[in-house]
C-alpha cells in the first residue's frame, strides 16, 4: 500500500498533503474490527485518496491524530477546505486526517442515481448486501487501511493517540466508530465529537435508505451495528467522552433526519452525565459549514484534552 503524493500545501507552518494509494486485493486481518471482510480489501482494489495535515511540531516527534469524517456528497477535500480546523489543530500540535466519504468508480448499477446513496454516501459501514459488499466497506477503510498505509509510509503519527469527529453522515460515522471500538474492546479512539450527526439512523429516512441498500439484514442489521443511539445503550459502565453540536435552524434537524434528542436520552438512561456526554443546541445555526467553522475550534480543543493527556 505505497502512498503517492498528489499535492502538498504549506498551511499554518505545517503541511496538508493529499495522498493516493491503491488498495490491494489481499487479505486484511485486524482483531480490533469485528466487521472486517476477511476475503477482500475494503474498497475492492479501487484507488483511494485522503488528506493529511501534519503540524510543524511533528519534526521533533510523532503527534496525535484526529480523524474527520465528512457528510453526504462530500469528499476528502471538504473538511480540509471549509472546516476551519487546521489552524486550531496546528496550535495544539495535532494531525488531522480527512478520508473520502465513499469508494469512487466502482461501476455498480444505481451507484450514482441518488445523492443520498452510493457515491459520496458510504455511511461508514461495511456492506453485507452482495451487490455492494466488494467495494462499500468504509468502516474498515477508515479504521484499518488508512492507518496501515500511514504507518507503512513512516509518517510521524502516533496511533496510540487517536480521536474522531465528523459532520452529518460523518457525525454518524464518528459516533459509530467510537462506540463500536469501545464495545469490541479495541478502544481505538479516545474521544468523539459531531456536528449535526445522524444520531439514530435506524429511525430516519437517510439511515433507513442506507441500511436497506448496503446491508443484507436491512434496518435490523444497521440498528444493531451502526446506530449510535442503540450502541450507547449497550455500553458497560465505562467512561466516554462525547460532544455533539447541532443547529436549531437546521432543516434536516427539523424534518427528523438527525434525532440528537434520542441519542441524548439513551446516554442519560445509561447513566452518562453532562461531563461525559454533552449535546448542545446552537440557536439559529443551519446544517452547513458556516455553522461547522464557527464551532470547529471548540471541537479541536475538546479533543486536545484527551489526545495530549
Coordinates of C-alpha atoms in Angstrom, one line a residue:
X1 CA 0.0 0.0 0.0
X2 CA 2.6 2.6 -1.0
X3 CA 1.4 6.1 -0.9
X4 CA 1.6 8.6 -3.8
X5 CA 1.7 12.3 -3.1
X6 CA -0.9 14.1 -5.2
X7 CA -0.4 17.6 -3.8
X8 CA 1.3 19.4 -0.9
X9 CA 0.4 22.8 0.6
X10 CA 2.1 24.6 3.4
X11 CA -0.5 25.8 5.9
X12 CA -0.1 27.2 9.5
X13 CA 3.6 26.2 9.3
X14 CA 2.6 22.6 8.8
X15 CA 1.7 20.7 5.6
X16 CA -1.5 19.4 4.1
X17 CA -0.8 16.5 1.8
X18 CA -3.2 14.7 -0.5
X19 CA -2.3 11.1 -0.8
X20 CA -3.5 8.3 -3.2
X21 CA -3.0 4.7 -2.6
X22 CA -4.0 1.5 -4.4
X23 CA -5.9 -0.8 -2.0
X24 CA -4.6 -4.3 -2.9
X25 CA -7.0 -7.2 -3.3
X26 CA -5.2 -9.0 -0.4
X27 CA -6.0 -10.4 3.0
X28 CA -6.5 -7.8 5.7
X29 CA -6.7 -9.0 9.3
X30 CA -7.4 -7.0 12.3
X31 CA -8.6 -8.4 15.6
X32 CA -9.9 -5.0 16.6
X33 CA -12.5 -5.0 13.8
X34 CA -15.3 -7.5 14.0
X35 CA -16.9 -6.1 10.9
X36 CA -13.9 -6.9 8.7
X37 CA -14.4 -8.7 5.4
X38 CA -11.7 -11.4 5.5
X39 CA -11.6 -12.2 1.8
X40 CA -11.1 -8.9 0.1
X41 CA -9.7 -5.4 0.7
X42 CA -12.2 -2.8 1.8
X43 CA -12.6 -0.9 -1.5
X44 CA -12.2 -3.9 -3.8
X45 CA -9.0 -2.7 -5.4
X46 CA -10.1 0.8 -6.2
X47 CA -7.8 3.8 -5.8
X48 CA -8.5 5.9 -2.7
X49 CA -7.5 9.4 -1.7
X50 CA -7.2 11.2 1.6
X51 CA -5.8 14.4 3.0
X52 CA -3.4 14.5 6.0
X53 CA -2.4 17.6 7.9
X54 CA 0.8 17.3 9.8
X55 CA 1.7 20.1 12.2
X56 CA 5.1 21.7 12.4
X57 CA 6.0 20.1 15.7
X58 CA 6.0 16.7 14.1
X59 CA 9.5 17.5 13.1
X60 CA 10.6 16.7 16.6
X61 CA 8.5 13.6 17.3
X62 CA 5.3 11.8 16.5
X63 CA 2.0 13.6 17.0
X64 CA -1.6 12.5 17.9
X65 CA -4.2 12.3 15.2
X66 CA -7.8 13.4 14.8
X67 CA -10.0 11.8 12.1
X68 CA -12.6 14.0 10.4
X69 CA -15.5 12.2 8.6
X70 CA -17.4 14.4 6.1
X71 CA -21.1 14.1 5.2
X72 CA -23.2 13.3 2.2
X73 CA -21.9 14.4 -1.2
X74 CA -18.6 15.5 0.3
X75 CA -15.0 14.4 -0.5
X76 CA -11.7 14.2 1.3
X77 CA -11.3 18.0 0.5
X78 CA -14.5 19.3 2.1
X79 CA -13.5 19.4 5.7
X80 CA -9.9 20.4 5.0
X81 CA -11.0 23.4 2.9
X82 CA -14.2 24.5 4.8
X83 CA -14.0 23.3 8.4
X84 CA -11.6 25.9 9.8
X85 CA -9.9 23.0 11.8
X86 CA -6.3 23.3 10.6
X87 CA -5.3 26.5 12.5
X88 CA -6.6 25.3 15.9
X89 CA -5.1 21.8 15.3
X90 CA -1.7 23.4 14.4
X91 CA -1.7 25.3 17.7
X92 CA -2.5 22.1 19.6
X93 CA 0.1 20.1 17.7
X94 CA -2.5 17.6 16.4
X95 CA -2.5 15.9 12.9
X96 CA -5.8 15.8 11.0
X97 CA -6.9 13.0 8.7
X98 CA -9.6 13.6 6.1
X99 CA -10.8 10.4 4.3
X100 CA -13.2 10.3 1.4
X101 CA -16.9 9.6 2.0
X102 CA -17.2 6.5 -0.2
X103 CA -15.5 4.4 -2.8
X104 CA -15.2 6.1 -6.2
X105 CA -15.7 4.4 -9.6
X106 CA -17.0 1.0 -8.5
X107 CA -19.3 0.9 -11.5
X108 CA -22.2 -0.6 -9.6
X109 CA -25.6 -0.1 -11.2
X110 CA -27.5 2.7 -9.4
X111 CA -24.4 3.9 -7.7
X112 CA -24.8 7.5 -9.0
X113 CA -28.6 7.7 -9.2
X114 CA -29.2 9.4 -5.8
X115 CA -27.1 11.8 -3.8
X116 CA -28.3 10.1 -0.6
X117 CA -27.0 6.7 -1.5
X118 CA -24.0 5.3 -3.4
X119 CA -21.1 7.6 -4.5
X120 CA -20.5 10.2 -1.8
X121 CA -22.7 8.3 0.7
X122 CA -20.8 5.3 2.0
X123 CA -22.2 5.7 5.5
X124 CA -19.0 4.5 7.2
X125 CA -20.2 0.9 7.4
X126 CA -19.2 -2.4 5.9
X127 CA -21.7 -3.6 3.3
X128 CA -23.1 -7.1 3.5
X129 CA -25.5 -6.9 0.6
X130 CA -23.6 -8.8 -2.2
X131 CA -24.2 -6.0 -4.7
X132 CA -22.2 -3.6 -2.6
X133 CA -20.0 -5.7 -0.3
X134 CA -16.9 -5.8 -2.6
X135 CA -16.4 -2.1 -2.5
X136 CA -18.5 -0.3 0.1
X137 CA -16.6 -1.0 3.3
X138 CA -15.7 2.4 4.6
X139 CA -15.7 1.2 8.2
X140 CA -12.6 -0.9 7.5
X141 CA -11.1 1.6 5.1
X142 CA -11.1 4.4 7.7
X143 CA -10.2 2.4 10.8
X144 CA -7.7 -0.1 9.4
X145 CA -6.5 0.6 5.8
X146 CA -5.6 4.3 6.0
X147 CA -3.8 4.0 9.4
X148 CA -1.9 0.9 8.0
X149 CA -0.9 2.9 4.9
X150 CA 0.3 5.9 7.0
X151 CA 2.3 3.7 9.4
X152 CA 3.8 1.8 6.5
X153 CA 4.9 5.2 4.9
X154 CA 6.8 6.1 8.1
X155 CA 4.9 9.3 8.7
X156 CA 5.2 10.9 12.2
X157 CA 1.8 9.9 13.6
X158 CA 1.3 8.4 17.0
X159 CA -1.6 5.9 16.5
X160 CA -1.8 5.2 20.2
X161 CA -3.4 8.7 20.5
X162 CA -6.4 8.8 18.1
X163 CA -9.8 10.6 18.3
X164 CA -12.5 11.1 15.7
X165 CA -15.2 13.7 14.7
X166 CA -17.5 14.3 11.8
X167 CA -20.5 16.1 10.3
X168 CA -24.0 14.7 9.4
X169 CA -23.4 11.3 7.8
X170 CA -19.8 11.7 9.1
X171 CA -21.1 12.5 12.6
X172 CA -23.0 9.3 12.4
X173 CA -19.8 7.6 11.3
X174 CA -17.7 9.1 14.1
X175 CA -20.1 8.2 16.8
X176 CA -20.5 4.7 15.4
X177 CA -16.8 4.0 15.0
X178 CA -16.0 5.4 18.5
X179 CA -18.8 3.4 20.3
X180 CA -18.0 0.2 18.3
X181 CA -14.4 0.4 19.3
X182 CA -15.4 0.6 23.0
X183 CA -17.8 -2.3 22.6
X184 CA -15.4 -4.6 20.8
X185 CA -12.6 -3.8 23.3
X186 CA -10.3 -2.1 20.8
X187 CA -10.7 1.4 22.3
X188 CA -9.2 2.9 19.2
X189 CA -10.4 6.4 19.8
X190 CA -10.0 8.5 22.9
X191 CA -12.9 10.9 22.3
X192 CA -15.6 11.7 19.7
X193 CA -17.5 14.8 18.6
X194 CA -20.0 15.5 15.9
X195 CA -21.7 18.4 14.1
X196 CA -25.4 17.7 13.3
X197 CA -25.0 13.9 13.3
X198 CA -27.5 11.4 12.0
X199 CA -27.7 10.1 15.6
X200 CA -30.4 7.5 15.3
X201 CA -30.2 6.3 11.7
X202 CA -32.5 3.3 12.0
X203 CA -35.3 5.8 12.8
X204 CA -34.8 8.3 9.9
X205 CA -35.1 8.2 6.1
X206 CA -31.4 8.7 5.4
X207 CA -30.4 5.8 7.6
X208 CA -33.2 3.5 6.5
X209 CA -32.2 4.0 2.9
X210 CA -28.5 3.2 3.6
X211 CA -29.2 0.2 5.8
X212 CA -31.8 -1.3 3.4
X213 CA -29.4 -0.8 0.5
X214 CA -26.0 -1.8 1.9
X215 CA -26.9 -4.4 4.4
X216 CA -28.3 -7.9 3.8
X217 CA -30.1 -7.7 7.1
X218 CA -31.5 -4.2 6.3
X219 CA -32.6 -1.8 9.1
X220 CA -32.4 -4.5 11.8
X221 CA -28.7 -5.2 11.0
X222 CA -28.0 -1.4 10.8
X223 CA -29.7 -0.8 14.1
X224 CA -27.6 -3.5 15.8
X225 CA -24.2 -2.5 14.3
X226 CA -24.3 1.1 13.1
X227 CA -26.8 3.1 15.1
X228 CA -25.2 5.3 17.8
X229 CA -28.4 5.6 19.8
X230 CA -28.6 1.8 20.0
X231 CA -24.9 1.3 20.6
X232 CA -24.7 3.6 23.6
X233 CA -27.4 1.5 25.2
X234 CA -25.1 -1.5 25.1
X235 CA -22.0 0.2 26.7
X236 CA -20.8 -1.2 30.0
X237 CA -20.1 1.3 32.7
X238 CA -17.0 2.7 31.0
X239 CA -16.0 6.4 30.8
X240 CA -16.8 8.0 27.5
X241 CA -16.1 11.5 26.0
X242 CA -18.7 12.8 23.6
X243 CA -19.5 16.3 22.3
X244 CA -22.4 17.0 19.9
X245 CA -23.4 20.3 18.4
X246 CA -26.5 20.9 16.2
X247 CA -28.3 24.0 15.0
X248 CA -31.9 24.8 15.8
X249 CA -32.2 26.3 12.3
X250 CA -31.1 23.1 10.6
X251 CA -33.8 21.9 8.1
X252 CA -32.6 18.3 8.5
X253 CA -32.9 18.6 12.3
X254 CA -36.4 20.0 11.8
X255 CA -37.5 17.2 9.4
X256 CA -36.4 14.4 11.7
X257 CA -33.2 13.2 9.9
X258 CA -30.8 13.8 12.9
X259 CA -32.6 13.0 16.1
X260 CA -29.9 14.1 18.6
X261 CA -32.5 14.0 21.4
X262 CA -32.8 10.3 21.0
X263 CA -29.1 9.8 21.5
X264 CA -29.0 12.1 24.5
X265 CA -31.9 10.3 26.2
X266 CA -30.3 6.9 25.6
X267 CA -27.0 8.2 27.0
X268 CA -28.7 9.7 30.1
X269 CA -30.7 6.5 30.6
X270 CA -27.4 4.6 30.5
X271 CA -26.0 6.8 33.3
X272 CA -23.8 9.2 31.3
X273 CA -23.9 12.8 32.7
X274 CA -23.2 16.2 31.1
X275 CA -19.4 15.7 31.6
X276 CA -19.3 12.5 29.6
X277 CA -22.0 13.3 27.0
X278 CA -22.6 16.9 26.1
X279 CA -25.3 17.7 23.4
X280 CA -25.6 21.4 22.6
X281 CA -28.3 23.1 20.6
X282 CA -26.9 26.1 18.8
X283 CA -29.6 28.7 18.3
X284 CA -30.4 29.5 14.7
X285 CA -27.5 27.7 13.0
X286 CA -28.1 25.5 9.9
X287 CA -26.5 22.3 8.6
X288 CA -23.7 23.9 6.6
X289 CA -20.0 24.8 7.0
X290 CA -20.6 28.3 8.3
X291 CA -22.0 26.5 11.4
X292 CA -19.2 24.0 11.5
X293 CA -16.5 26.5 11.1
X294 CA -18.0 28.6 13.9
X295 CA -17.6 25.8 16.4
X296 CA -14.6 24.0 14.8
X297 CA -12.1 25.3 17.3
X298 CA -14.3 24.2 20.2
X299 CA -14.1 20.7 18.9
X300 CA -10.4 20.7 18.3
X301 CA -9.8 21.9 21.9
X302 CA -12.2 19.3 23.2
X303 CA -10.2 16.5 21.6
X304 CA -6.9 18.1 22.6
X305 CA -7.8 17.5 26.3
X306 CA -7.7 13.7 25.6
X307 CA -5.2 13.4 22.8
X308 CA -2.5 15.4 24.7
X309 CA -3.1 13.7 28.1

